[in-house]
Amino acid sequence: MRRRTVPPVVAARWALWTFVIANLAIVEVLFLDAGTGKNGVLTVAKFFGLHAAVLMMFQLLLVARLPWLDRRIGMDRLTVWHRWVGFTLVWTLLTHAVLVVLGFAKLDDASMLKTFFALAGVPASLLGMLAAALVVVVASVSARKVRRRLRYETWHGVHLLLYVALGLAFVHQLQETTTFTSSAFAKIYWWALWLFAFGALITGRIVVPLWRNAYHRFQVTAVVPESDDVVSVHVTGRHLDRLPARAGQFCIWRFPGHHHWWQANPFSLSAAPDGRTLRLTAKAVGSASAGVRHIPVGSRAFVEGPYGAFTSLHRTRPGALLIAGGVGITPVRSLLEEEPGGDVVVLYRVRSEHDAVLVDEVRALVADRGGELHLLTGRTGEGSRPFEPDGLRALVPDIAERDVYVCGPPAMTSAVLSALRGLKVPRRQVHAERFGLA
């Protein structure tokens, strides 16, 4: 529990944005120091091109899954930022491209169409055009209306084109830019920035997962049905006491030999890590998660993570309110196991008691800690609305004095967060995480 200190999420956000703003300031100074281009339009085009490069590097940092950022900000928030920075990058690149064509058209006193084809014949310019085209394609399939109609594997495959675009853009800017060849400091700085961005991505997304799986050698030891469509998988491995996992976090799970390597699912740890085993509990909502029930005991597991900021690291108050909906009970159940006792209230929302996964375990943990469990059943459309402000206040009168953890379906989570704002619960006491791969 933290008092009179800067919350971890605030410290991480300040550190991240300070880093970004400081580097933008350096880029601005170096841009001004390098002088103007061949005409005013090309100078502005170079300005947008440099900022597009900075946005690309920022994109890499947001998806590098750096542990320090992830545990404080959360992958869900970093992914949202990645999405909006991505769309900003699209418009910055398009502005850069249009201004380049316009600038050279004015310089040569030619039409923009003729200039475009002339530039396409120059290898360096062609690389930039191809990079911009790939970014536009990825942005198009990432629009919400399109994304919802695509399978995750299809969307992810197209999304990987961004790495191709990044490589093309990197070579393009090496051949075109003059800003970072104007001095030795500029050249060293620009290379260091790119190496840091690439290094963070490769370390977080490739090196660390491969090293952890080689070191821990995760293996399935039990597959336990919890209900008709929910199953728990127990995983063990070597030296699990050295795995930096906390209650409330999730991992990205693959089961080679049972699923294709590209089929991965984010599942929360449904029990607090004890240094000996890990447990995930999954509901059958797709082909990959439904197939978890049939994983043979003894199978190898490939685990990425742990990830997430849905942990006790962010506690600020003595009392806690844990709100779960459906299979969202899994991280809440693990947090309960870590909870030392005292003033804890759990609200568990399900359609019927039959759908209350792990309810016996939750009930026992709450009882051991002297807390309260409210099992909220019924369909929302039938008049059951426990997560309106009045409903929450009736169940937990001192809600504004507690840390509130929320995990459940998107509609439920949004309703709870809206109610908490209406009840004036301080923002630093509200902890919610929507984990996913896209």
PDB file of C-alpha atoms in Angstrom, residues 123-348:
ATOM      1  CA  PRO A 123      15.548   3.951 -55.523  1.00  0.00           C
ATOM      2  CA  ALA A 124      15.649   5.988 -52.312  1.00  0.00           C
ATOM      3  CA  SER A 125      12.314   7.669 -53.064  1.00  0.00           C
ATOM      4  CA  LEU A 126      10.760   4.374 -54.178  1.00  0.00           C
ATOM      5  CA  LEU A 127      11.645   2.785 -50.835  1.00  0.00           C
ATOM      6  CA  GLY A 128       9.870   5.622 -49.025  1.00  0.00           C
ATOM      7  CA  MET A 129       6.801   5.245 -51.255  1.00  0.00           C
ATOM      8  CA  LEU A 130       6.624   1.495 -50.605  1.00  0.00           C
ATOM      9  CA  ALA A 131       6.986   2.054 -46.840  1.00  0.00           C
ATOM     10  CA  ALA A 132       4.184   4.632 -46.832  1.00  0.00           C
ATOM     11  CA  ALA A 133       1.932   2.340 -48.896  1.00  0.00           C
ATOM     12  CA  LEU A 134       2.414  -0.559 -46.475  1.00  0.00           C
ATOM     13  CA  VAL A 135       1.657   1.682 -43.479  1.00  0.00           C
ATOM     14  CA  VAL A 136      -1.574   2.840 -45.164  1.00  0.00           C
ATOM     15  CA  VAL A 137      -2.593  -0.791 -45.849  1.00  0.00           C
ATOM     16  CA  VAL A 138      -2.024  -1.798 -42.218  1.00  0.00           C
ATOM     17  CA  ALA A 139      -3.887   1.271 -40.954  1.00  0.00           C
ATOM     18  CA  SER A 140      -6.826   0.433 -43.224  1.00  0.00           C
ATOM     19  CA  VAL A 141      -7.229  -3.093 -41.857  1.00  0.00           C
ATOM     20  CA  SER A 142      -6.794  -1.745 -38.306  1.00  0.00           C
ATOM     21  CA  ALA A 143      -9.841   0.509 -38.570  1.00  0.00           C
ATOM     22  CA  ARG A 144     -12.417  -0.813 -36.122  1.00  0.00           C
ATOM     23  CA  LYS A 145     -15.088  -1.719 -38.677  1.00  0.00           C
ATOM     24  CA  VAL A 146     -12.611  -3.699 -40.761  1.00  0.00           C
ATOM     25  CA  ARG A 147     -10.725  -5.210 -37.826  1.00  0.00           C
ATOM     26  CA  ARG A 148     -13.890  -6.689 -36.305  1.00  0.00           C
ATOM     27  CA  ARG A 149     -14.555  -8.675 -39.482  1.00  0.00           C
ATOM     28  CA  LEU A 150     -11.102 -10.244 -39.632  1.00  0.00           C
ATOM     29  CA  ARG A 151      -9.767 -13.223 -37.735  1.00  0.00           C
ATOM     30  CA  TYR A 152      -6.978 -12.290 -35.353  1.00  0.00           C
ATOM     31  CA  GLU A 153      -4.470 -14.424 -37.301  1.00  0.00           C
ATOM     32  CA  THR A 154      -5.350 -12.621 -40.565  1.00  0.00           C
ATOM     33  CA  TRP A 155      -5.110  -9.175 -38.983  1.00  0.00           C
ATOM     34  CA  HIS A 156      -1.851 -10.077 -37.242  1.00  0.00           C
ATOM     35  CA  GLY A 157      -0.318 -11.364 -40.471  1.00  0.00           C
ATOM     36  CA  VAL A 158      -1.115  -8.104 -42.252  1.00  0.00           C
ATOM     37  CA  HIS A 159       0.063  -6.114 -39.227  1.00  0.00           C
ATOM     38  CA  LEU A 160       3.496  -7.741 -39.488  1.00  0.00           C
ATOM     39  CA  LEU A 161       3.954  -5.812 -42.737  1.00  0.00           C
ATOM     40  CA  LEU A 162       4.745  -2.846 -40.499  1.00  0.00           C
ATOM     41  CA  TYR A 163       8.151  -4.369 -39.819  1.00  0.00           C
ATOM     42  CA  VAL A 164       8.784  -4.516 -43.566  1.00  0.00           C
ATOM     43  CA  ALA A 165       7.656  -0.882 -43.817  1.00  0.00           C
ATOM     44  CA  LEU A 166       9.955   0.022 -40.949  1.00  0.00           C
ATOM     45  CA  GLY A 167      12.946  -1.534 -42.701  1.00  0.00           C
ATOM     46  CA  LEU A 168      12.157   0.225 -45.968  1.00  0.00           C
ATOM     47  CA  ALA A 169      11.665   3.556 -44.194  1.00  0.00           C
ATOM     48  CA  PHE A 170      14.938   3.135 -42.294  1.00  0.00           C
ATOM     49  CA  VAL A 171      16.934   2.605 -45.481  1.00  0.00           C
ATOM     50  CA  HIS A 172      15.028   5.470 -47.148  1.00  0.00           C
ATOM     51  CA  GLN A 173      15.885   7.969 -44.451  1.00  0.00           C
ATOM     52  CA  LEU A 174      19.539   6.855 -44.403  1.00  0.00           C
ATOM     53  CA  GLN A 175      19.792   7.719 -48.096  1.00  0.00           C
ATOM     54  CA  GLU A 176      17.686  10.872 -48.091  1.00  0.00           C
ATOM     55  CA  THR A 177      18.123  12.837 -44.876  1.00  0.00           C
ATOM     56  CA  THR A 178      20.766  15.518 -44.437  1.00  0.00           C
ATOM     57  CA  THR A 179      19.730  16.603 -40.942  1.00  0.00           C
ATOM     58  CA  PHE A 180      21.708  13.878 -39.185  1.00  0.00           C
ATOM     59  CA  THR A 181      24.809  14.088 -41.330  1.00  0.00           C
ATOM     60  CA  SER A 182      25.355  17.752 -40.532  1.00  0.00           C
ATOM     61  CA  SER A 183      27.615  16.978 -37.544  1.00  0.00           C
ATOM     62  CA  ALA A 184      29.252  14.088 -35.734  1.00  0.00           C
ATOM     63  CA  PHE A 185      26.942  14.552 -32.747  1.00  0.00           C
ATOM     64  CA  ALA A 186      23.853  14.447 -34.969  1.00  0.00           C
ATOM     65  CA  LYS A 187      25.009  11.237 -36.640  1.00  0.00           C
ATOM     66  CA  ILE A 188      25.850   9.503 -33.333  1.00  0.00           C
ATOM     67  CA  TYR A 189      22.599  10.641 -31.739  1.00  0.00           C
ATOM     68  CA  TRP A 190      20.406   9.435 -34.611  1.00  0.00           C
ATOM     69  CA  TRP A 191      22.065   6.010 -34.764  1.00  0.00           C
ATOM     70  CA  ALA A 192      21.855   5.646 -30.965  1.00  0.00           C
ATOM     71  CA  LEU A 193      18.141   6.452 -31.027  1.00  0.00           C
ATOM     72  CA  TRP A 194      17.431   3.851 -33.702  1.00  0.00           C
ATOM     73  CA  LEU A 195      19.577   1.230 -31.969  1.00  0.00           C
ATOM     74  CA  PHE A 196      17.759   1.860 -28.689  1.00  0.00           C
ATOM     75  CA  ALA A 197      14.345   1.457 -30.333  1.00  0.00           C
ATOM     76  CA  PHE A 198      15.305  -1.685 -32.266  1.00  0.00           C
ATOM     77  CA  GLY A 199      17.152  -3.081 -29.242  1.00  0.00           C
ATOM     78  CA  ALA A 200      14.157  -2.587 -26.942  1.00  0.00           C
ATOM     79  CA  LEU A 201      11.855  -4.364 -29.402  1.00  0.00           C
ATOM     80  CA  ILE A 202      14.176  -7.308 -30.042  1.00  0.00           C
ATOM     81  CA  THR A 203      14.964  -7.720 -26.351  1.00  0.00           C
ATOM     82  CA  GLY A 204      11.356  -7.524 -25.138  1.00  0.00           C
ATOM     83  CA  ARG A 205       9.674  -9.493 -27.920  1.00  0.00           C
ATOM     84  CA  ILE A 206      12.312 -12.083 -28.835  1.00  0.00           C
ATOM     85  CA  VAL A 207      15.310 -12.388 -26.517  1.00  0.00           C
ATOM     86  CA  VAL A 208      13.521 -12.385 -23.143  1.00  0.00           C
ATOM     87  CA  PRO A 209      10.712 -14.836 -24.138  1.00  0.00           C
ATOM     88  CA  LEU A 210      13.194 -17.271 -25.746  1.00  0.00           C
ATOM     89  CA  TRP A 211      15.547 -17.085 -22.762  1.00  0.00           C
ATOM     90  CA  ARG A 212      12.770 -17.580 -20.199  1.00  0.00           C
ATOM     91  CA  ASN A 213      11.329 -20.594 -21.998  1.00  0.00           C
ATOM     92  CA  ALA A 214      14.752 -22.190 -22.400  1.00  0.00           C
ATOM     93  CA  TYR A 215      15.499 -21.542 -18.732  1.00  0.00           C
ATOM     94  CA  HIS A 216      12.162 -22.544 -17.179  1.00  0.00           C
ATOM     95  CA  ARG A 217      11.091 -25.303 -19.644  1.00  0.00           C
ATOM     96  CA  PHE A 218       7.348 -24.951 -19.000  1.00  0.00           C
ATOM     97  CA  GLN A 219       5.298 -28.160 -19.086  1.00  0.00           C
ATOM     98  CA  VAL A 220       1.597 -28.999 -18.610  1.00  0.00           C
ATOM     99  CA  THR A 221       1.033 -31.124 -15.495  1.00  0.00           C
ATOM    100  CA  ALA A 222      -2.787 -31.171 -15.283  1.00  0.00           C
ATOM    101  CA  VAL A 223      -5.883 -30.155 -17.227  1.00  0.00           C
ATOM    102  CA  VAL A 224      -8.915 -29.768 -14.950  1.00  0.00           C
ATOM    103  CA  PRO A 225     -12.457 -29.025 -16.241  1.00  0.00           C
ATOM    104  CA  GLU A 226     -14.116 -26.361 -14.091  1.00  0.00           C
ATOM    105  CA  SER A 227     -17.479 -26.339 -15.930  1.00  0.00           C
ATOM    106  CA  ASP A 228     -18.953 -27.251 -19.316  1.00  0.00           C
ATOM    107  CA  ASP A 229     -16.967 -24.560 -21.123  1.00  0.00           C
ATOM    108  CA  VAL A 230     -14.196 -23.593 -18.676  1.00  0.00           C
ATOM    109  CA  VAL A 231     -10.967 -25.473 -17.989  1.00  0.00           C
ATOM    110  CA  SER A 232      -7.901 -24.889 -15.814  1.00  0.00           C
ATOM    111  CA  VAL A 233      -4.421 -25.806 -16.995  1.00  0.00           C
ATOM    112  CA  HIS A 234      -1.626 -26.315 -14.483  1.00  0.00           C
ATOM    113  CA  VAL A 235       1.906 -25.636 -15.709  1.00  0.00           C
ATOM    114  CA  THR A 236       5.186 -26.313 -13.974  1.00  0.00           C
ATOM    115  CA  GLY A 237       8.813 -25.662 -14.844  1.00  0.00           C
ATOM    116  CA  ARG A 238      12.314 -25.210 -13.518  1.00  0.00           C
ATOM    117  CA  HIS A 239      13.172 -22.393 -11.105  1.00  0.00           C
ATOM    118  CA  LEU A 240       9.689 -20.867 -11.221  1.00  0.00           C
ATOM    119  CA  ASP A 241      10.547 -18.992  -8.041  1.00  0.00           C
ATOM    120  CA  ARG A 242      12.727 -16.776 -10.279  1.00  0.00           C
ATOM    121  CA  LEU A 243       9.929 -15.980 -12.724  1.00  0.00           C
ATOM    122  CA  PRO A 244       8.864 -12.353 -11.972  1.00  0.00           C
ATOM    123  CA  ALA A 245       5.144 -13.126 -11.895  1.00  0.00           C
ATOM    124  CA  ARG A 246       2.571 -11.508  -9.616  1.00  0.00           C
ATOM    125  CA  ALA A 247      -1.050 -12.221  -8.802  1.00  0.00           C
ATOM    126  CA  GLY A 248      -3.346 -10.438 -11.264  1.00  0.00           C
ATOM    127  CA  GLN A 249      -0.984 -10.669 -14.218  1.00  0.00           C
ATOM    128  CA  PHE A 250      -1.488 -12.625 -17.425  1.00  0.00           C
ATOM    129  CA  CYS A 251       0.710 -14.502 -19.879  1.00  0.00           C
ATOM    130  CA  ILE A 252       0.456 -15.199 -23.580  1.00  0.00           C
ATOM    131  CA  TRP A 253       0.255 -18.960 -23.931  1.00  0.00           C
ATOM    132  CA  ARG A 254       1.174 -21.247 -26.819  1.00  0.00           C
ATOM    133  CA  PHE A 255       1.102 -25.032 -26.773  1.00  0.00           C
ATOM    134  CA  PRO A 256       3.422 -26.311 -29.540  1.00  0.00           C
ATOM    135  CA  GLY A 257       2.364 -29.644 -30.977  1.00  0.00           C
ATOM    136  CA  HIS A 258      -1.249 -29.062 -29.960  1.00  0.00           C
ATOM    137  CA  HIS A 259      -1.915 -25.709 -31.632  1.00  0.00           C
ATOM    138  CA  HIS A 260      -0.216 -23.973 -34.511  1.00  0.00           C
ATOM    139  CA  TRP A 261       2.672 -21.745 -33.407  1.00  0.00           C
ATOM    140  CA  TRP A 262       0.765 -18.608 -34.432  1.00  0.00           C
ATOM    141  CA  GLN A 263      -2.214 -19.467 -32.228  1.00  0.00           C
ATOM    142  CA  ALA A 264      -1.693 -17.656 -28.941  1.00  0.00           C
ATOM    143  CA  ASN A 265      -4.060 -16.538 -26.219  1.00  0.00           C
ATOM    144  CA  PRO A 266      -3.707 -14.137 -23.295  1.00  0.00           C
ATOM    145  CA  PHE A 267      -4.933 -15.914 -20.158  1.00  0.00           C
ATOM    146  CA  SER A 268      -4.698 -14.559 -16.630  1.00  0.00           C
ATOM    147  CA  LEU A 269      -3.017 -16.457 -13.837  1.00  0.00           C
ATOM    148  CA  SER A 270      -5.974 -17.813 -11.894  1.00  0.00           C
ATOM    149  CA  ALA A 271      -3.842 -18.598  -8.842  1.00  0.00           C
ATOM    150  CA  ALA A 272      -1.145 -16.533  -7.202  1.00  0.00           C
ATOM    151  CA  PRO A 273       2.316 -17.709  -8.338  1.00  0.00           C
ATOM    152  CA  ASP A 274       3.877 -19.887  -5.632  1.00  0.00           C
ATOM    153  CA  GLY A 275       7.270 -20.558  -7.205  1.00  0.00           C
ATOM    154  CA  ARG A 276       6.302 -24.125  -8.141  1.00  0.00           C
ATOM    155  CA  THR A 277       3.347 -24.001 -10.556  1.00  0.00           C
ATOM    156  CA  LEU A 278       1.325 -21.611 -12.684  1.00  0.00           C
ATOM    157  CA  ARG A 279      -2.386 -21.978 -13.377  1.00  0.00           C
ATOM    158  CA  LEU A 280      -4.485 -20.504 -16.156  1.00  0.00           C
ATOM    159  CA  THR A 281      -8.264 -20.823 -16.423  1.00  0.00           C
ATOM    160  CA  ALA A 282      -9.779 -20.419 -19.880  1.00  0.00           C
ATOM    161  CA  LYS A 283     -13.291 -20.174 -21.250  1.00  0.00           C
ATOM    162  CA  ALA A 284     -14.072 -21.614 -24.689  1.00  0.00           C
ATOM    163  CA  VAL A 285     -14.786 -18.498 -26.756  1.00  0.00           C
ATOM    164  CA  GLY A 286     -12.802 -19.441 -29.871  1.00  0.00           C
ATOM    165  CA  SER A 287     -11.176 -22.420 -31.529  1.00  0.00           C
ATOM    166  CA  ALA A 288      -7.835 -21.937 -29.760  1.00  0.00           C
ATOM    167  CA  SER A 289      -9.259 -21.429 -26.262  1.00  0.00           C
ATOM    168  CA  ALA A 290     -11.786 -24.248 -26.762  1.00  0.00           C
ATOM    169  CA  GLY A 291      -8.947 -26.606 -27.675  1.00  0.00           C
ATOM    170  CA  VAL A 292      -7.175 -25.972 -24.362  1.00  0.00           C
ATOM    171  CA  ARG A 293      -9.412 -28.653 -22.834  1.00  0.00           C
ATOM    172  CA  HIS A 294      -7.721 -31.281 -25.007  1.00  0.00           C
ATOM    173  CA  ILE A 295      -4.074 -30.418 -24.308  1.00  0.00           C
ATOM    174  CA  PRO A 296      -2.270 -33.643 -23.325  1.00  0.00           C
ATOM    175  CA  VAL A 297      -0.615 -33.724 -19.913  1.00  0.00           C
ATOM    176  CA  GLY A 298       3.137 -33.540 -20.387  1.00  0.00           C
ATOM    177  CA  SER A 299       2.907 -31.127 -23.337  1.00  0.00           C
ATOM    178  CA  ARG A 300       5.414 -28.309 -23.581  1.00  0.00           C
ATOM    179  CA  ALA A 301       4.097 -24.786 -23.126  1.00  0.00           C
ATOM    180  CA  PHE A 302       5.627 -21.632 -24.583  1.00  0.00           C
ATOM    181  CA  VAL A 303       4.897 -18.731 -22.258  1.00  0.00           C
ATOM    182  CA  GLU A 304       5.378 -15.027 -22.923  1.00  0.00           C
ATOM    183  CA  GLY A 305       5.167 -12.769 -19.937  1.00  0.00           C
ATOM    184  CA  PRO A 306       4.041 -12.268 -17.281  1.00  0.00           C
ATOM    185  CA  TYR A 307       2.437  -8.997 -18.327  1.00  0.00           C
ATOM    186  CA  GLY A 308      -0.016  -6.514 -16.869  1.00  0.00           C
ATOM    187  CA  ALA A 309      -0.477  -3.804 -14.270  1.00  0.00           C
ATOM    188  CA  PHE A 310      -3.524  -5.399 -12.594  1.00  0.00           C
ATOM    189  CA  THR A 311      -1.552  -6.066  -9.405  1.00  0.00           C
ATOM    190  CA  SER A 312      -1.221  -4.997  -5.801  1.00  0.00           C
ATOM    191  CA  LEU A 313       1.714  -2.780  -6.821  1.00  0.00           C
ATOM    192  CA  HIS A 314      -0.879  -0.037  -7.306  1.00  0.00           C
ATOM    193  CA  ARG A 315      -2.646  -0.363  -3.938  1.00  0.00           C
ATOM    194  CA  THR A 316      -3.186   2.948  -2.145  1.00  0.00           C
ATOM    195  CA  ARG A 317      -5.869   2.178   0.492  1.00  0.00           C
ATOM    196  CA  PRO A 318      -6.288  -0.384   3.304  1.00  0.00           C
ATOM    197  CA  GLY A 319      -9.634  -1.603   1.925  1.00  0.00           C
ATOM    198  CA  ALA A 320     -10.169  -3.222  -1.471  1.00  0.00           C
ATOM    199  CA  LEU A 321     -13.192  -3.849  -3.689  1.00  0.00           C
ATOM    200  CA  LEU A 322     -12.681  -6.519  -6.349  1.00  0.00           C
ATOM    201  CA  ILE A 323     -15.277  -6.582  -9.141  1.00  0.00           C
ATOM    202  CA  ALA A 324     -15.347  -9.460 -11.636  1.00  0.00           C
ATOM    203  CA  GLY A 325     -17.628 -10.506 -14.451  1.00  0.00           C
ATOM    204  CA  GLY A 326     -17.665 -14.024 -15.879  1.00  0.00           C
ATOM    205  CA  VAL A 327     -14.221 -15.503 -16.457  1.00  0.00           C
ATOM    206  CA  GLY A 328     -12.798 -12.125 -15.358  1.00  0.00           C
ATOM    207  CA  ILE A 329     -12.816 -13.714 -11.921  1.00  0.00           C
ATOM    208  CA  THR A 330      -9.462 -15.374 -12.692  1.00  0.00           C
ATOM    209  CA  PRO A 331      -7.109 -12.440 -11.916  1.00  0.00           C
ATOM    210  CA  VAL A 332      -9.391 -11.389  -9.054  1.00  0.00           C
ATOM    211  CA  ARG A 333      -9.138 -14.868  -7.552  1.00  0.00           C
ATOM    212  CA  SER A 334      -5.325 -14.723  -7.705  1.00  0.00           C
ATOM    213  CA  LEU A 335      -5.322 -11.257  -6.112  1.00  0.00           C
ATOM    214  CA  LEU A 336      -7.473 -12.632  -3.299  1.00  0.00           C
ATOM    215  CA  GLU A 337      -4.894 -15.322  -2.653  1.00  0.00           C
ATOM    216  CA  GLU A 338      -2.213 -12.659  -2.314  1.00  0.00           C
ATOM    217  CA  GLU A 339      -4.452 -10.427  -0.162  1.00  0.00           C
ATOM    218  CA  PRO A 340      -3.097 -10.617   3.421  1.00  0.00           C
ATOM    219  CA  GLY A 341      -6.557 -10.217   4.924  1.00  0.00           C
ATOM    220  CA  GLY A 342      -8.695  -7.461   6.284  1.00  0.00           C
ATOM    221  CA  ASP A 343     -11.223  -5.287   4.576  1.00  0.00           C
ATOM    222  CA  VAL A 344     -11.943  -6.880   1.182  1.00  0.00           C
ATOM    223  CA  VAL A 345     -15.245  -7.058  -0.712  1.00  0.00           C
ATOM    224  CA  VAL A 346     -15.805  -9.090  -3.885  1.00  0.00           C
ATOM    225  CA  LEU A 347     -18.622  -8.494  -6.366  1.00  0.00           C
ATOM    226  CA  TYR A 348     -18.918 -11.406  -8.796  1.00  0.00           C
TER     227      TYR A 348
END
